């Protein structure tokens, strides 16, 4: 057994254990740590603590964690099976933790302690308590830091806890813990981070510690752009490091990766403790108690595989948490029109350029089309928020056009930014909005500038204030009741900021007030819109687990990463979808066949000569790649800046989108309700694609830059339906027919060999044979720009699989 059982040794076993540990190894440990000789020998004999060189190691037979005896530095985090270590010794005094103490802005680390010792923690799991004392701080002479490390039974996982006492008059401003400052190098390294949908970086060591730029650092905040509390660093299909938190209350934190000299790479979790505002609301560091404890655990572990292996580990925990169980989709609360939208039109401006193209496309598609409507408002985009009313074309024109479109089955989701207020707007001063904006630790508003033409700043508003909750809810309710819109797109919803304003009534800096404020806002909007009879739809930018109970739709644009992000080496992966797909409705991409539009309320001198000009056909495969990703990764498709002329002048590209939309509507039990499974390995041709990078702030030249990248011409993903059927979603972006082979995982998704294989495409659904007949690989001839669903149906489901698919597609 790999698990070393709790010590219950006979006298002979005791002697063997002690004899195996030479005096020159454990005697220095006794002197350095203060542990009694009997206690240390018990630990050594039990296999829980092992003397290792100049330190000691905690082990459960699956994972070994080594500490230096002088300061308790983390020097080993070794997987017992692969023998890969993920925590090399640091060449500096970088310790296991680092505290920023507010009041004196003092930074304290283990090297500052004059006393360090460890002792066992009783229980069924191997565990140690590490203690640092005697920091010689005049303001906190009794300062004490304790870390408890627990190894989990029967797996290569550990839990890390931290507590601080004896703070005196000081507060804890920030905690970096645990810190892994020197991750040993492996070949073919990858870093996977759930930045909203998810991103993966090859050559991560070169990115953070090379490229001639010096050491780099990236930090991702949670709750917010870090959509889940985890990251993974691994060798492709080899040993990996798993870092996560088990915080169910959604406290502010961040995960960070950083480089150092000589190609070294590290990571850490940054925690923001909450502090009570100073007495009387005065500006300052905030009141603090004499002690603080991390209100959740950090989990460090090892695995073998890739980003999906890490996602599956996180999924086993995350889908049992309240945000998954209470998600809108899981509870059947997503309004039917939003759940069943077959295709989104993401257009901007007045109603003729938004609603009329959508009606044309819906007639051609034969399935529900909805509009994702920007720039309807009376203010300039990115500068005039929240002065949305009246619509720029006038209330009567807007509502008449919308009523006409709704009579034809079109639904409208309109843009309203849920965190920005333009500082140059009249309402900023009239409503004294600055009082309720987010304040930094310096007590000041930190403006954000998005509009590169006017450079006019906006301020982020604090979601923890009742003022902003009521202000935004009132605007949203007005759009629903007065204009008749079907839903609100809450831009920048899946983000949060720490706020240090002592007058806002929430803890300073860290805490859970942002999500509590959003919950209040969401509930208020829904209750005030209920009188209309039709439930309002709320959508948000990005995807993030704490927002699952509150948002009906999550905009996931990273399928179009190349179109709006620089070529930095990061690649999109469906990390979040792999964990939460059955718990959320994902929609959208930035995929467009035209140049960007230009807001008529922006300065005329920057307007491009031909906004919405059709792009060169050489970029068509990029468009198809974005659409193929949306299809195989289980998102509702979208076309941005759609023009009816595209039905003729870009007929092949639009037809590709419509065929996938129709196919998706028939496969909803997989692509809406399904669970992400390990995809088959696709063997097929690749090609060099022309990539267009452009955005709405491109100026008179449209901002078009182009480059090339290599991409597979066929994409595939695997989905498990609630009825245990499995589907392979396949799409080809090739201009010509291609032949591909889909190599199935060894376990073939746990299906019996006599399971039937069906192919579903625009021609219908037909049986191809059985898994036994297909073997470990399924070969396909794919026409140009084609998509299909391969259903793997066990014998018990073969008779009613069509009926089940139809039932789920209409849920």
JSON list of C-alpha atoms in Angstrom, two decimals, residues 102-310:
[
{"chain": "A", "resi": 102, "resn": "UNK", "atom": "CA", "xyz": [-0.74, 47.41, 8.15]},
{"chain": "A", "resi": 103, "resn": "UNK", "atom": "CA", "xyz": [-0.14, 50.30, 10.50]},
{"chain": "A", "resi": 104, "resn": "UNK", "atom": "CA", "xyz": [3.61, 50.19, 9.90]},
{"chain": "A", "resi": 105, "resn": "UNK", "atom": "CA", "xyz": [3.55, 48.66, 6.39]},
{"chain": "A", "resi": 106, "resn": "UNK", "atom": "CA", "xyz": [6.01, 46.11, 7.72]},
{"chain": "A", "resi": 107, "resn": "UNK", "atom": "CA", "xyz": [6.73, 43.00, 5.67]},
{"chain": "A", "resi": 108, "resn": "UNK", "atom": "CA", "xyz": [7.46, 39.95, 7.79]},
{"chain": "A", "resi": 109, "resn": "UNK", "atom": "CA", "xyz": [8.71, 36.55, 6.63]},
{"chain": "A", "resi": 110, "resn": "UNK", "atom": "CA", "xyz": [9.95, 33.37, 8.33]},
{"chain": "A", "resi": 111, "resn": "UNK", "atom": "CA", "xyz": [13.56, 34.57, 8.20]},
{"chain": "A", "resi": 112, "resn": "UNK", "atom": "CA", "xyz": [12.61, 37.38, 10.60]},
{"chain": "A", "resi": 113, "resn": "UNK", "atom": "CA", "xyz": [11.64, 34.95, 13.36]},
{"chain": "A", "resi": 114, "resn": "UNK", "atom": "CA", "xyz": [14.23, 34.16, 15.99]},
{"chain": "A", "resi": 115, "resn": "UNK", "atom": "CA", "xyz": [12.39, 30.99, 16.95]},
{"chain": "A", "resi": 116, "resn": "UNK", "atom": "CA", "xyz": [11.01, 28.23, 14.75]},
{"chain": "A", "resi": 117, "resn": "UNK", "atom": "CA", "xyz": [9.75, 24.79, 15.81]},
{"chain": "A", "resi": 118, "resn": "UNK", "atom": "CA", "xyz": [7.29, 22.11, 14.69]},
{"chain": "A", "resi": 119, "resn": "UNK", "atom": "CA", "xyz": [5.08, 19.55, 16.39]},
{"chain": "A", "resi": 120, "resn": "UNK", "atom": "CA", "xyz": [2.64, 16.85, 15.26]},
{"chain": "A", "resi": 121, "resn": "UNK", "atom": "CA", "xyz": [-1.10, 17.38, 15.06]},
{"chain": "A", "resi": 122, "resn": "UNK", "atom": "CA", "xyz": [-3.17, 14.46, 16.29]},
{"chain": "A", "resi": 123, "resn": "UNK", "atom": "CA", "xyz": [-5.67, 12.85, 13.95]},
{"chain": "A", "resi": 124, "resn": "UNK", "atom": "CA", "xyz": [-6.09, 10.16, 11.34]},
{"chain": "A", "resi": 125, "resn": "UNK", "atom": "CA", "xyz": [-4.16, 12.14, 8.72]},
{"chain": "A", "resi": 126, "resn": "UNK", "atom": "CA", "xyz": [-0.44, 12.96, 8.94]},
{"chain": "A", "resi": 127, "resn": "UNK", "atom": "CA", "xyz": [-0.18, 16.61, 9.96]},
{"chain": "A", "resi": 128, "resn": "UNK", "atom": "CA", "xyz": [2.32, 19.09, 11.35]},
{"chain": "A", "resi": 129, "resn": "UNK", "atom": "CA", "xyz": [2.09, 22.48, 13.02]},
{"chain": "A", "resi": 130, "resn": "UNK", "atom": "CA", "xyz": [4.95, 24.84, 12.19]},
{"chain": "A", "resi": 131, "resn": "UNK", "atom": "CA", "xyz": [5.39, 27.85, 14.46]},
{"chain": "A", "resi": 132, "resn": "UNK", "atom": "CA", "xyz": [7.44, 31.05, 14.10]},
{"chain": "A", "resi": 133, "resn": "UNK", "atom": "CA", "xyz": [7.91, 33.45, 17.05]},
{"chain": "A", "resi": 134, "resn": "UNK", "atom": "CA", "xyz": [10.14, 36.21, 18.43]},
{"chain": "A", "resi": 135, "resn": "UNK", "atom": "CA", "xyz": [10.01, 38.67, 15.55]},
{"chain": "A", "resi": 136, "resn": "UNK", "atom": "CA", "xyz": [11.21, 41.53, 17.77]},
{"chain": "A", "resi": 137, "resn": "UNK", "atom": "CA", "xyz": [8.57, 43.96, 16.53]},
{"chain": "A", "resi": 138, "resn": "UNK", "atom": "CA", "xyz": [7.99, 46.72, 19.14]},
{"chain": "A", "resi": 139, "resn": "UNK", "atom": "CA", "xyz": [4.35, 47.13, 18.04]},
{"chain": "A", "resi": 140, "resn": "UNK", "atom": "CA", "xyz": [3.70, 43.37, 18.23]},
{"chain": "A", "resi": 141, "resn": "UNK", "atom": "CA", "xyz": [6.20, 41.71, 20.57]},
{"chain": "A", "resi": 142, "resn": "UNK", "atom": "CA", "xyz": [4.06, 38.58, 20.92]},
{"chain": "A", "resi": 143, "resn": "UNK", "atom": "CA", "xyz": [3.59, 38.06, 17.18]},
{"chain": "A", "resi": 144, "resn": "UNK", "atom": "CA", "xyz": [3.23, 34.38, 16.35]},
{"chain": "A", "resi": 145, "resn": "UNK", "atom": "CA", "xyz": [2.60, 32.69, 12.99]},
{"chain": "A", "resi": 146, "resn": "UNK", "atom": "CA", "xyz": [1.35, 29.13, 12.79]},
{"chain": "A", "resi": 147, "resn": "UNK", "atom": "CA", "xyz": [0.98, 26.93, 9.74]},
{"chain": "A", "resi": 148, "resn": "UNK", "atom": "CA", "xyz": [-0.73, 23.55, 9.83]},
{"chain": "A", "resi": 149, "resn": "UNK", "atom": "CA", "xyz": [-0.07, 21.13, 6.95]},
{"chain": "A", "resi": 150, "resn": "UNK", "atom": "CA", "xyz": [-2.31, 18.09, 6.58]},
{"chain": "A", "resi": 151, "resn": "UNK", "atom": "CA", "xyz": [-1.82, 15.24, 4.12]},
{"chain": "A", "resi": 152, "resn": "UNK", "atom": "CA", "xyz": [-5.03, 13.78, 2.74]},
{"chain": "A", "resi": 153, "resn": "UNK", "atom": "CA", "xyz": [-5.60, 10.10, 3.12]},
{"chain": "A", "resi": 154, "resn": "UNK", "atom": "CA", "xyz": [-4.96, 7.93, 0.08]},
{"chain": "A", "resi": 155, "resn": "UNK", "atom": "CA", "xyz": [-4.07, 10.68, -2.40]},
{"chain": "A", "resi": 156, "resn": "UNK", "atom": "CA", "xyz": [-1.30, 13.07, -3.35]},
{"chain": "A", "resi": 157, "resn": "UNK", "atom": "CA", "xyz": [-3.01, 16.10, -1.82]},
{"chain": "A", "resi": 158, "resn": "UNK", "atom": "CA", "xyz": [-2.35, 18.37, 1.16]},
{"chain": "A", "resi": 159, "resn": "UNK", "atom": "CA", "xyz": [-4.22, 21.14, 2.99]},
{"chain": "A", "resi": 160, "resn": "UNK", "atom": "CA", "xyz": [-2.49, 24.25, 4.29]},
{"chain": "A", "resi": 161, "resn": "UNK", "atom": "CA", "xyz": [-3.82, 26.50, 7.05]},
{"chain": "A", "resi": 162, "resn": "UNK", "atom": "CA", "xyz": [-2.37, 29.70, 8.52]},
{"chain": "A", "resi": 163, "resn": "UNK", "atom": "CA", "xyz": [-3.08, 31.69, 11.68]},
{"chain": "A", "resi": 164, "resn": "UNK", "atom": "CA", "xyz": [-1.54, 34.86, 13.10]},
{"chain": "A", "resi": 165, "resn": "UNK", "atom": "CA", "xyz": [-1.77, 35.94, 16.75]},
{"chain": "A", "resi": 166, "resn": "UNK", "atom": "CA", "xyz": [-0.21, 38.58, 18.93]},
{"chain": "A", "resi": 167, "resn": "UNK", "atom": "CA", "xyz": [-0.80, 41.35, 16.41]},
{"chain": "A", "resi": 168, "resn": "UNK", "atom": "CA", "xyz": [-1.06, 44.01, 19.05]},
{"chain": "A", "resi": 169, "resn": "UNK", "atom": "CA", "xyz": [-2.12, 47.21, 17.32]},
{"chain": "A", "resi": 170, "resn": "UNK", "atom": "CA", "xyz": [-1.19, 46.01, 13.85]},
{"chain": "A", "resi": 171, "resn": "UNK", "atom": "CA", "xyz": [-3.50, 44.69, 11.16]},
{"chain": "A", "resi": 172, "resn": "UNK", "atom": "CA", "xyz": [-2.82, 42.17, 8.43]},
{"chain": "A", "resi": 173, "resn": "UNK", "atom": "CA", "xyz": [-2.98, 43.88, 5.05]},
{"chain": "A", "resi": 174, "resn": "UNK", "atom": "CA", "xyz": [-1.90, 41.03, 2.81]},
{"chain": "A", "resi": 175, "resn": "UNK", "atom": "CA", "xyz": [-0.76, 37.43, 3.16]},
{"chain": "A", "resi": 176, "resn": "UNK", "atom": "CA", "xyz": [1.23, 35.50, 0.59]},
{"chain": "A", "resi": 177, "resn": "UNK", "atom": "CA", "xyz": [0.84, 31.83, 1.41]},
{"chain": "A", "resi": 178, "resn": "UNK", "atom": "CA", "xyz": [1.94, 29.27, 0.54]},
{"chain": "A", "resi": 179, "resn": "UNK", "atom": "CA", "xyz": [4.85, 30.40, -1.58]},
{"chain": "A", "resi": 180, "resn": "UNK", "atom": "CA", "xyz": [6.56, 27.92, -3.90]},
{"chain": "A", "resi": 181, "resn": "UNK", "atom": "CA", "xyz": [9.51, 30.00, -4.99]},
{"chain": "A", "resi": 182, "resn": "UNK", "atom": "CA", "xyz": [11.50, 27.55, -7.11]},
{"chain": "A", "resi": 183, "resn": "UNK", "atom": "CA", "xyz": [9.55, 25.00, -9.15]},
{"chain": "A", "resi": 184, "resn": "UNK", "atom": "CA", "xyz": [12.12, 22.60, -10.66]},
{"chain": "A", "resi": 185, "resn": "UNK", "atom": "CA", "xyz": [12.32, 22.61, -14.43]},
{"chain": "A", "resi": 186, "resn": "UNK", "atom": "CA", "xyz": [10.69, 19.90, -16.58]},
{"chain": "A", "resi": 187, "resn": "UNK", "atom": "CA", "xyz": [10.65, 19.37, -20.31]},
{"chain": "A", "resi": 188, "resn": "UNK", "atom": "CA", "xyz": [7.58, 20.45, -22.27]},
{"chain": "A", "resi": 189, "resn": "UNK", "atom": "CA", "xyz": [6.18, 22.51, -19.39]},
{"chain": "A", "resi": 190, "resn": "UNK", "atom": "CA", "xyz": [2.68, 23.99, -19.42]},
{"chain": "A", "resi": 191, "resn": "UNK", "atom": "CA", "xyz": [0.83, 26.43, -17.20]},
{"chain": "A", "resi": 192, "resn": "UNK", "atom": "CA", "xyz": [-2.99, 26.32, -17.13]},
{"chain": "A", "resi": 193, "resn": "UNK", "atom": "CA", "xyz": [-4.95, 29.12, -15.45]},
{"chain": "A", "resi": 194, "resn": "UNK", "atom": "CA", "xyz": [-8.76, 29.52, -15.41]},
{"chain": "A", "resi": 195, "resn": "UNK", "atom": "CA", "xyz": [-8.69, 33.12, -16.60]},
{"chain": "A", "resi": 196, "resn": "UNK", "atom": "CA", "xyz": [-12.44, 33.28, -17.25]},
{"chain": "A", "resi": 197, "resn": "UNK", "atom": "CA", "xyz": [-12.86, 30.49, -19.82]},
{"chain": "A", "resi": 198, "resn": "UNK", "atom": "CA", "xyz": [-9.27, 29.30, -19.42]},
{"chain": "A", "resi": 199, "resn": "UNK", "atom": "CA", "xyz": [-5.80, 29.76, -20.85]},
{"chain": "A", "resi": 200, "resn": "UNK", "atom": "CA", "xyz": [-2.74, 27.60, -21.31]},
{"chain": "A", "resi": 201, "resn": "UNK", "atom": "CA", "xyz": [0.84, 28.75, -21.78]},
{"chain": "A", "resi": 202, "resn": "UNK", "atom": "CA", "xyz": [3.62, 26.70, -23.30]},
{"chain": "A", "resi": 203, "resn": "UNK", "atom": "CA", "xyz": [7.18, 27.68, -22.50]},
{"chain": "A", "resi": 204, "resn": "UNK", "atom": "CA", "xyz": [5.92, 29.36, -19.36]},
{"chain": "A", "resi": 205, "resn": "UNK", "atom": "CA", "xyz": [9.39, 29.50, -17.83]},
{"chain": "A", "resi": 206, "resn": "UNK", "atom": "CA", "xyz": [10.64, 31.47, -20.81]},
{"chain": "A", "resi": 207, "resn": "UNK", "atom": "CA", "xyz": [7.60, 33.76, -20.60]},
{"chain": "A", "resi": 208, "resn": "UNK", "atom": "CA", "xyz": [8.06, 34.61, -16.91]},
{"chain": "A", "resi": 209, "resn": "UNK", "atom": "CA", "xyz": [11.81, 34.35, -16.48]},
{"chain": "A", "resi": 210, "resn": "UNK", "atom": "CA", "xyz": [13.23, 34.88, -19.96]},
{"chain": "A", "resi": 211, "resn": "UNK", "atom": "CA", "xyz": [12.64, 36.76, -23.21]},
{"chain": "A", "resi": 212, "resn": "UNK", "atom": "CA", "xyz": [15.17, 39.41, -22.18]},
{"chain": "A", "resi": 213, "resn": "UNK", "atom": "CA", "xyz": [12.54, 41.32, -20.17]},
{"chain": "A", "resi": 214, "resn": "UNK", "atom": "CA", "xyz": [13.68, 40.32, -16.73]},
{"chain": "A", "resi": 215, "resn": "UNK", "atom": "CA", "xyz": [11.49, 38.54, -14.23]},
{"chain": "A", "resi": 216, "resn": "UNK", "atom": "CA", "xyz": [7.77, 38.82, -14.98]},
{"chain": "A", "resi": 217, "resn": "UNK", "atom": "CA", "xyz": [4.77, 38.39, -12.70]},
{"chain": "A", "resi": 218, "resn": "UNK", "atom": "CA", "xyz": [1.09, 37.86, -13.42]},
{"chain": "A", "resi": 219, "resn": "UNK", "atom": "CA", "xyz": [-1.61, 37.90, -10.77]},
{"chain": "A", "resi": 220, "resn": "UNK", "atom": "CA", "xyz": [-5.25, 36.92, -11.27]},
{"chain": "A", "resi": 221, "resn": "UNK", "atom": "CA", "xyz": [-7.95, 38.09, -8.86]},
{"chain": "A", "resi": 222, "resn": "UNK", "atom": "CA", "xyz": [-10.75, 36.00, -7.38]},
{"chain": "A", "resi": 223, "resn": "UNK", "atom": "CA", "xyz": [-13.66, 36.41, -7.37]},
{"chain": "A", "resi": 224, "resn": "UNK", "atom": "CA", "xyz": [-13.37, 37.78, -10.86]},
{"chain": "A", "resi": 225, "resn": "UNK", "atom": "CA", "xyz": [-11.22, 37.15, -13.87]},
{"chain": "A", "resi": 226, "resn": "UNK", "atom": "CA", "xyz": [-9.82, 34.09, -12.10]},
{"chain": "A", "resi": 227, "resn": "UNK", "atom": "CA", "xyz": [-13.00, 32.08, -12.59]},
{"chain": "A", "resi": 228, "resn": "UNK", "atom": "CA", "xyz": [-12.01, 29.19, -10.31]},
{"chain": "A", "resi": 229, "resn": "UNK", "atom": "CA", "xyz": [-9.70, 28.85, -7.31]},
{"chain": "A", "resi": 230, "resn": "UNK", "atom": "CA", "xyz": [-6.98, 26.77, -8.94]},
{"chain": "A", "resi": 231, "resn": "UNK", "atom": "CA", "xyz": [-4.13, 26.58, -11.40]},
{"chain": "A", "resi": 232, "resn": "UNK", "atom": "CA", "xyz": [-1.93, 23.79, -12.72]},
{"chain": "A", "resi": 233, "resn": "UNK", "atom": "CA", "xyz": [1.72, 23.63, -13.73]},
{"chain": "A", "resi": 234, "resn": "UNK", "atom": "CA", "xyz": [2.79, 20.43, -15.42]},
{"chain": "A", "resi": 235, "resn": "UNK", "atom": "CA", "xyz": [4.69, 18.56, -18.07]},
{"chain": "A", "resi": 236, "resn": "UNK", "atom": "CA", "xyz": [2.35, 17.69, -20.90]},
{"chain": "A", "resi": 237, "resn": "UNK", "atom": "CA", "xyz": [0.97, 14.21, -20.13]},
{"chain": "A", "resi": 238, "resn": "UNK", "atom": "CA", "xyz": [3.38, 13.98, -17.22]},
{"chain": "A", "resi": 239, "resn": "UNK", "atom": "CA", "xyz": [3.83, 15.09, -13.59]},
{"chain": "A", "resi": 240, "resn": "UNK", "atom": "CA", "xyz": [1.95, 18.20, -12.52]},
{"chain": "A", "resi": 241, "resn": "UNK", "atom": "CA", "xyz": [1.53, 20.61, -9.61]},
{"chain": "A", "resi": 242, "resn": "UNK", "atom": "CA", "xyz": [-2.02, 21.43, -8.53]},
{"chain": "A", "resi": 243, "resn": "UNK", "atom": "CA", "xyz": [-2.73, 24.59, -6.51]},
{"chain": "A", "resi": 244, "resn": "UNK", "atom": "CA", "xyz": [-6.24, 25.39, -5.25]},
{"chain": "A", "resi": 245, "resn": "UNK", "atom": "CA", "xyz": [-8.31, 26.87, -2.43]},
{"chain": "A", "resi": 246, "resn": "UNK", "atom": "CA", "xyz": [-11.47, 25.45, -0.83]},
{"chain": "A", "resi": 247, "resn": "UNK", "atom": "CA", "xyz": [-13.09, 28.81, -0.05]},
{"chain": "A", "resi": 248, "resn": "UNK", "atom": "CA", "xyz": [-16.88, 28.50, -0.21]},
{"chain": "A", "resi": 249, "resn": "UNK", "atom": "CA", "xyz": [-17.55, 32.01, 1.14]},
{"chain": "A", "resi": 250, "resn": "UNK", "atom": "CA", "xyz": [-15.74, 33.72, -1.79]},
{"chain": "A", "resi": 251, "resn": "UNK", "atom": "CA", "xyz": [-13.18, 35.89, 0.00]},
{"chain": "A", "resi": 252, "resn": "UNK", "atom": "CA", "xyz": [-10.89, 38.19, -1.98]},
{"chain": "A", "resi": 253, "resn": "UNK", "atom": "CA", "xyz": [-7.67, 36.56, -3.07]},
{"chain": "A", "resi": 254, "resn": "UNK", "atom": "CA", "xyz": [-5.37, 36.19, -6.05]},
{"chain": "A", "resi": 255, "resn": "UNK", "atom": "CA", "xyz": [-3.22, 33.49, -7.58]},
{"chain": "A", "resi": 256, "resn": "UNK", "atom": "CA", "xyz": [0.16, 34.60, -8.90]},
{"chain": "A", "resi": 257, "resn": "UNK", "atom": "CA", "xyz": [2.97, 33.15, -11.00]},
{"chain": "A", "resi": 258, "resn": "UNK", "atom": "CA", "xyz": [6.36, 34.86, -11.09]},
{"chain": "A", "resi": 259, "resn": "UNK", "atom": "CA", "xyz": [9.76, 34.42, -12.60]},
{"chain": "A", "resi": 260, "resn": "UNK", "atom": "CA", "xyz": [13.18, 34.98, -11.06]},
{"chain": "A", "resi": 261, "resn": "UNK", "atom": "CA", "xyz": [16.80, 34.93, -12.09]},
{"chain": "A", "resi": 262, "resn": "UNK", "atom": "CA", "xyz": [18.38, 31.93, -13.78]},
{"chain": "A", "resi": 263, "resn": "UNK", "atom": "CA", "xyz": [15.08, 30.80, -15.27]},
{"chain": "A", "resi": 264, "resn": "UNK", "atom": "CA", "xyz": [13.44, 30.10, -11.94]},
{"chain": "A", "resi": 265, "resn": "UNK", "atom": "CA", "xyz": [9.66, 30.05, -11.65]},
{"chain": "A", "resi": 266, "resn": "UNK", "atom": "CA", "xyz": [7.35, 30.22, -8.66]},
{"chain": "A", "resi": 267, "resn": "UNK", "atom": "CA", "xyz": [3.75, 30.63, -7.62]},
{"chain": "A", "resi": 268, "resn": "UNK", "atom": "CA", "xyz": [1.81, 31.79, -4.58]},
{"chain": "A", "resi": 269, "resn": "UNK", "atom": "CA", "xyz": [-1.68, 32.57, -3.33]},
{"chain": "A", "resi": 270, "resn": "UNK", "atom": "CA", "xyz": [-2.25, 36.15, -2.18]},
{"chain": "A", "resi": 271, "resn": "UNK", "atom": "CA", "xyz": [-4.93, 36.64, 0.48]},
{"chain": "A", "resi": 272, "resn": "UNK", "atom": "CA", "xyz": [-6.60, 39.95, 1.43]},
{"chain": "A", "resi": 273, "resn": "UNK", "atom": "CA", "xyz": [-7.84, 39.83, 5.02]},
{"chain": "A", "resi": 274, "resn": "UNK", "atom": "CA", "xyz": [-10.85, 41.96, 5.82]},
{"chain": "A", "resi": 275, "resn": "UNK", "atom": "CA", "xyz": [-10.49, 44.82, 8.30]},
{"chain": "A", "resi": 276, "resn": "UNK", "atom": "CA", "xyz": [-13.16, 46.75, 10.16]},
{"chain": "A", "resi": 277, "resn": "UNK", "atom": "CA", "xyz": [-13.33, 50.45, 9.23]},
{"chain": "A", "resi": 278, "resn": "UNK", "atom": "CA", "xyz": [-11.69, 52.87, 11.70]},
{"chain": "A", "resi": 279, "resn": "UNK", "atom": "CA", "xyz": [-13.85, 54.35, 14.41]},
{"chain": "A", "resi": 280, "resn": "UNK", "atom": "CA", "xyz": [-15.91, 57.25, 13.09]},
{"chain": "A", "resi": 281, "resn": "UNK", "atom": "CA", "xyz": [-15.19, 56.35, 9.45]},
{"chain": "A", "resi": 282, "resn": "UNK", "atom": "CA", "xyz": [-11.82, 58.12, 9.41]},
{"chain": "A", "resi": 283, "resn": "UNK", "atom": "CA", "xyz": [-9.37, 57.13, 6.72]},
{"chain": "A", "resi": 284, "resn": "UNK", "atom": "CA", "xyz": [-6.76, 54.71, 7.93]},
{"chain": "A", "resi": 285, "resn": "UNK", "atom": "CA", "xyz": [-5.64, 51.12, 8.10]},
{"chain": "A", "resi": 286, "resn": "UNK", "atom": "CA", "xyz": [-8.79, 49.97, 9.83]},
{"chain": "A", "resi": 287, "resn": "UNK", "atom": "CA", "xyz": [-9.40, 48.34, 13.16]},
{"chain": "A", "resi": 288, "resn": "UNK", "atom": "CA", "xyz": [-7.86, 44.96, 13.74]},
{"chain": "A", "resi": 289, "resn": "UNK", "atom": "CA", "xyz": [-8.13, 42.24, 16.30]},
{"chain": "A", "resi": 290, "resn": "UNK", "atom": "CA", "xyz": [-5.19, 40.63, 18.01]},
{"chain": "A", "resi": 291, "resn": "UNK", "atom": "CA", "xyz": [-5.46, 37.52, 15.80]},
{"chain": "A", "resi": 292, "resn": "UNK", "atom": "CA", "xyz": [-6.36, 36.50, 12.27]},
{"chain": "A", "resi": 293, "resn": "UNK", "atom": "CA", "xyz": [-6.91, 33.08, 10.75]},
{"chain": "A", "resi": 294, "resn": "UNK", "atom": "CA", "xyz": [-7.12, 32.21, 7.07]},
{"chain": "A", "resi": 295, "resn": "UNK", "atom": "CA", "xyz": [-10.85, 31.31, 6.71]},
{"chain": "A", "resi": 296, "resn": "UNK", "atom": "CA", "xyz": [-10.23, 28.47, 4.26]},
{"chain": "A", "resi": 297, "resn": "UNK", "atom": "CA", "xyz": [-7.46, 26.09, 3.25]},
{"chain": "A", "resi": 298, "resn": "UNK", "atom": "CA", "xyz": [-5.03, 26.13, 0.39]},
{"chain": "A", "resi": 299, "resn": "UNK", "atom": "CA", "xyz": [-4.61, 22.77, -1.29]},
{"chain": "A", "resi": 300, "resn": "UNK", "atom": "CA", "xyz": [-1.36, 21.66, -2.88]},
{"chain": "A", "resi": 301, "resn": "UNK", "atom": "CA", "xyz": [-1.05, 18.38, -4.69]},
{"chain": "A", "resi": 302, "resn": "UNK", "atom": "CA", "xyz": [0.43, 16.50, -7.58]},
{"chain": "A", "resi": 303, "resn": "UNK", "atom": "CA", "xyz": [-1.04, 14.66, -10.54]},
{"chain": "A", "resi": 304, "resn": "UNK", "atom": "CA", "xyz": [-0.13, 13.05, -13.85]},
{"chain": "A", "resi": 305, "resn": "UNK", "atom": "CA", "xyz": [-1.74, 14.32, -17.03]},
{"chain": "A", "resi": 306, "resn": "UNK", "atom": "CA", "xyz": [-2.67, 17.74, -18.33]},
{"chain": "A", "resi": 307, "resn": "UNK", "atom": "CA", "xyz": [-4.98, 20.71, -17.65]},
{"chain": "A", "resi": 308, "resn": "UNK", "atom": "CA", "xyz": [-8.04, 18.48, -17.97]},
{"chain": "A", "resi": 309, "resn": "UNK", "atom": "CA", "xyz": [-6.71, 16.17, -15.25]},
{"chain": "A", "resi": 310, "resn": "UNK", "atom": "CA", "xyz": [-6.51, 19.21, -12.98]}
]
